[in-house]
Every structure is written in structure tokens, then in C-alpha cells.
Amino acid sequence: MDVGTRITVTSPDQMRDLGRRLAKLLRPGDLVLLTGELGAGKTTLTRGLGEGLGVRGAVTSPTFVIARVHPSLGDGPPLVHVDAYRLNGGLDEMEDLDLDVSLPDSVVAVEWGEGKVEELAEDRLHVVIQRTVGSDMAVTDTMAADVDEVRDVVVTGVGTRWAGEDLASLAG
């Protein structure tokens, strides 16, 4: 059974805040798949995850290194941030990354991972970020003046791990 929620985000700061709120729900072994076009806010959301998890190091796009490990500054799990855009072999290439942490002990956030790394975990969180410019969404006066920053974020929990979670609480 899949459970999910839809959130409208109107600025990069709100996207980071969403990441911080999402981090409160995460625990070791969680897999988060981030889907969205270039510039949609995947890395910004992951930056918020890192802040919420209390990890070391600046969370930046791992495009050229493919994966970055951010150890916890406290007793929480490390964050493994992966950019799967250039991984054509999916899971096999992911295993070849030789990450210096155990994936079951970490929170793993994978940008561009849809269709490539789902086999890492039966239970996972899918975060789909879409620009709303040109959509049918009505922009209200309470939204940011720059409609180019407005995003529609759908967070869906897949598997029994997420069945009992209140993902609607992410709306803040």
C-alpha cells in the first residue's frame, strides 16, 4: 500500500524547510528517490535533509563524484547523497561505488534514481518535484512573487515502512 501527500513549495528556502521536516521522519536504512527536471530543487531538498539529520559537510550536487557520504555530527545516521543520472547500469553500478558506509545504517537520497535503484529497498520514499509554471495551478497572492520558484512536490511512501507515517504532516 502506498501513502502520499502533495505540497506546494514557493521558494528554495521552503524546499530546504521541507527537507528538514522530512529528515525528522527518516531513520537508518531509508531510501529516498528524488525525481524532477534539472533545477527542480532535488539538491536543495537534500540540503535540508542534511541539515535536519545533522550531518557534516555542505550538501552539494554529487553530479561529478556520483556519491557523497555525509557522516552524522551526532548519533544519527549518515546521509549518502547519490546522483544516479550517469548510472546506466543501475544497481550494479551503485554497488561499484564502494561507499565507505553500510547502506542499511544510512539514509540514502538518490537523485535521478527512479527506475535504477528501487531494488536497494522494498520500502522507499519517492519525492517527485515539478515546476508549476505553465500548469493549471492558480497562483494566489500568498505565493512567492516569482512564480518560476513554485514547485509541486508529491511525497509517496512505498511499502510497509511508510504505511503508518503521517506524510501529510510534511505540509507544515
Coordinates of C-alpha atoms in Angstrom, one line a residue:
M1 CA 0.0 0.0 0.0
D2 CA 1.4 3.4 -1.0
V3 CA 0.7 6.5 1.1
G4 CA 1.4 10.1 0.0
T5 CA 0.9 13.8 0.1
R6 CA 1.1 16.8 -2.2
I7 CA 2.8 20.0 -1.1
T8 CA 3.2 23.4 -2.9
V9 CA 6.6 24.9 -2.3
T10 CA 7.1 28.6 -3.3
S11 CA 10.8 29.2 -2.7
P12 CA 14.2 27.4 -2.3
D13 CA 14.0 28.2 1.4
Q14 CA 10.7 26.4 1.7
M15 CA 12.2 23.4 -0.2
R16 CA 15.0 23.3 2.4
D17 CA 12.5 23.5 5.2
L18 CA 10.6 20.6 3.6
G19 CA 13.8 18.6 3.6
R20 CA 14.3 19.4 7.3
R21 CA 10.8 18.3 8.1
L22 CA 11.2 15.1 6.1
A23 CA 14.5 14.3 7.9
K24 CA 12.5 14.0 11.2
L25 CA 10.7 11.0 9.7
L26 CA 13.8 9.3 8.4
R27 CA 15.8 6.5 10.0
P28 CA 18.7 4.3 9.1
G29 CA 18.0 2.2 6.1
D30 CA 15.6 4.6 4.5
L31 CA 15.9 5.1 0.7
V32 CA 14.6 8.4 -0.7
L33 CA 14.3 8.7 -4.5
L34 CA 14.2 12.2 -5.8
T35 CA 12.7 12.9 -9.3
G36 CA 12.5 16.1 -11.1
E37 CA 13.9 18.0 -14.0
L38 CA 17.2 19.8 -13.8
G39 CA 16.9 22.8 -11.4
A40 CA 13.7 21.5 -9.9
G41 CA 15.1 21.5 -6.3
K42 CA 16.3 18.0 -5.7
T43 CA 19.6 19.1 -4.2
T44 CA 18.0 21.9 -2.3
L45 CA 15.7 19.4 -0.6
T46 CA 18.6 17.1 0.1
R47 CA 20.5 20.1 1.7
G48 CA 17.5 20.4 4.0
L49 CA 17.7 16.6 4.7
G50 CA 21.3 17.0 5.7
E51 CA 20.6 19.9 8.0
G52 CA 17.7 18.0 9.6
L53 CA 19.8 14.9 10.1
G54 CA 22.7 16.9 11.5
V55 CA 25.4 15.7 9.1
R56 CA 28.9 17.0 8.5
G57 CA 29.8 18.9 5.3
A58 CA 28.0 21.0 2.8
V59 CA 25.4 19.1 0.9
T60 CA 26.0 19.9 -2.8
S61 CA 25.2 18.2 -6.0
P62 CA 27.2 15.0 -6.3
T63 CA 27.0 15.1 -10.1
F64 CA 30.7 14.7 -10.8
V65 CA 31.6 12.4 -8.0
I66 CA 28.3 10.4 -8.2
A67 CA 28.0 9.9 -4.5
R68 CA 28.9 11.8 -1.3
V69 CA 28.8 10.5 2.2
H70 CA 28.0 13.0 5.0
P71 CA 28.7 11.5 8.4
S72 CA 26.5 12.4 11.3
L73 CA 27.7 15.0 13.7
G74 CA 25.7 13.3 16.5
D75 CA 24.2 9.9 17.0
G76 CA 22.0 9.9 13.9
P77 CA 22.5 8.1 10.6
P78 CA 24.9 9.4 7.9
L79 CA 23.4 10.8 4.7
V80 CA 24.5 9.2 1.5
H81 CA 23.7 11.6 -1.4
V82 CA 23.8 10.0 -4.8
D83 CA 23.4 11.4 -8.3
A84 CA 22.3 8.4 -10.5
Y85 CA 21.9 10.5 -13.7
R86 CA 25.0 8.9 -15.3
L87 CA 24.5 5.4 -13.8
N88 CA 23.3 3.4 -16.8
G89 CA 23.7 0.1 -15.0
G90 CA 21.5 1.0 -12.1
L91 CA 22.1 -1.1 -9.0
D92 CA 25.2 -2.8 -10.3
E93 CA 27.0 0.5 -10.7
M94 CA 25.6 1.7 -7.4
E95 CA 27.3 -1.2 -5.7
D96 CA 30.6 -0.4 -7.6
L97 CA 30.7 3.0 -5.9
D98 CA 32.3 1.2 -2.9
L99 CA 30.7 3.6 -0.4
D100 CA 32.5 3.7 2.9
V101 CA 29.4 3.2 4.9
S102 CA 26.8 0.4 5.3
L103 CA 23.7 1.4 3.4
P104 CA 21.4 -0.2 6.0
D105 CA 22.9 2.1 8.6
S106 CA 22.4 5.3 6.5
V107 CA 19.7 7.4 4.9
V108 CA 20.3 7.2 1.2
A109 CA 19.0 10.0 -1.0
V110 CA 19.2 9.3 -4.8
E111 CA 18.7 12.0 -7.4
W112 CA 17.6 10.7 -10.8
G113 CA 17.2 7.2 -9.2
E114 CA 13.8 6.3 -10.5
G115 CA 14.0 3.1 -12.5
K116 CA 17.6 2.5 -11.4
V117 CA 17.9 1.8 -7.6
E118 CA 14.5 0.7 -6.4
E119 CA 16.0 -2.8 -5.7
L120 CA 18.0 -1.3 -2.8
A121 CA 14.9 -1.4 -0.6
E122 CA 11.4 -2.7 -0.7
D123 CA 10.3 0.3 1.4
R124 CA 11.2 3.6 0.0
L125 CA 10.1 7.2 -0.3
H126 CA 9.5 8.8 -3.7
V127 CA 9.7 12.5 -3.9
V128 CA 8.6 14.0 -7.3
I129 CA 9.3 17.7 -7.8
Q130 CA 7.6 19.5 -10.7
R131 CA 7.7 23.1 -11.7
T132 CA 4.2 24.5 -11.8
V133 CA 4.9 27.2 -14.4
G134 CA 2.6 26.6 -17.3
S135 CA 0.4 24.2 -15.3
D136 CA -3.2 24.6 -14.5
M137 CA -2.3 25.7 -10.9
A138 CA -3.7 29.0 -9.9
V139 CA -1.1 31.2 -8.3
T140 CA -2.5 33.0 -5.3
D141 CA -1.5 36.3 -3.6
T142 CA 0.1 34.3 -0.8
M143 CA 2.6 32.7 -3.1
A144 CA 6.0 34.0 -3.9
A145 CA 6.1 36.8 -6.4
D146 CA 8.5 34.7 -8.6
V147 CA 6.3 32.0 -10.0
D148 CA 9.3 30.4 -11.5
E149 CA 10.2 29.2 -8.0
V150 CA 6.8 27.4 -7.4
R151 CA 7.1 23.7 -7.2
D152 CA 4.5 20.9 -6.8
V153 CA 6.1 18.2 -4.6
V154 CA 4.5 14.8 -4.3
V155 CA 5.9 12.6 -1.5
T156 CA 4.8 8.9 -1.7
G157 CA 5.8 6.2 0.7
V158 CA 6.1 2.7 -0.8
G159 CA 6.0 -0.4 1.4
T160 CA 5.0 -1.3 4.9
R161 CA 7.7 1.1 6.4
W162 CA 5.6 4.1 5.3
A163 CA 2.1 2.7 5.9
G164 CA 1.9 4.2 9.4
E165 CA 3.7 7.5 8.7
D166 CA 1.7 10.7 8.5
L167 CA 3.2 12.2 5.4
A168 CA 0.5 14.9 5.4
S169 CA 2.4 16.4 8.3
L170 CA 5.1 17.4 5.9
A171 CA 2.9 20.2 4.6
G172 CA 3.9 22.1 7.7

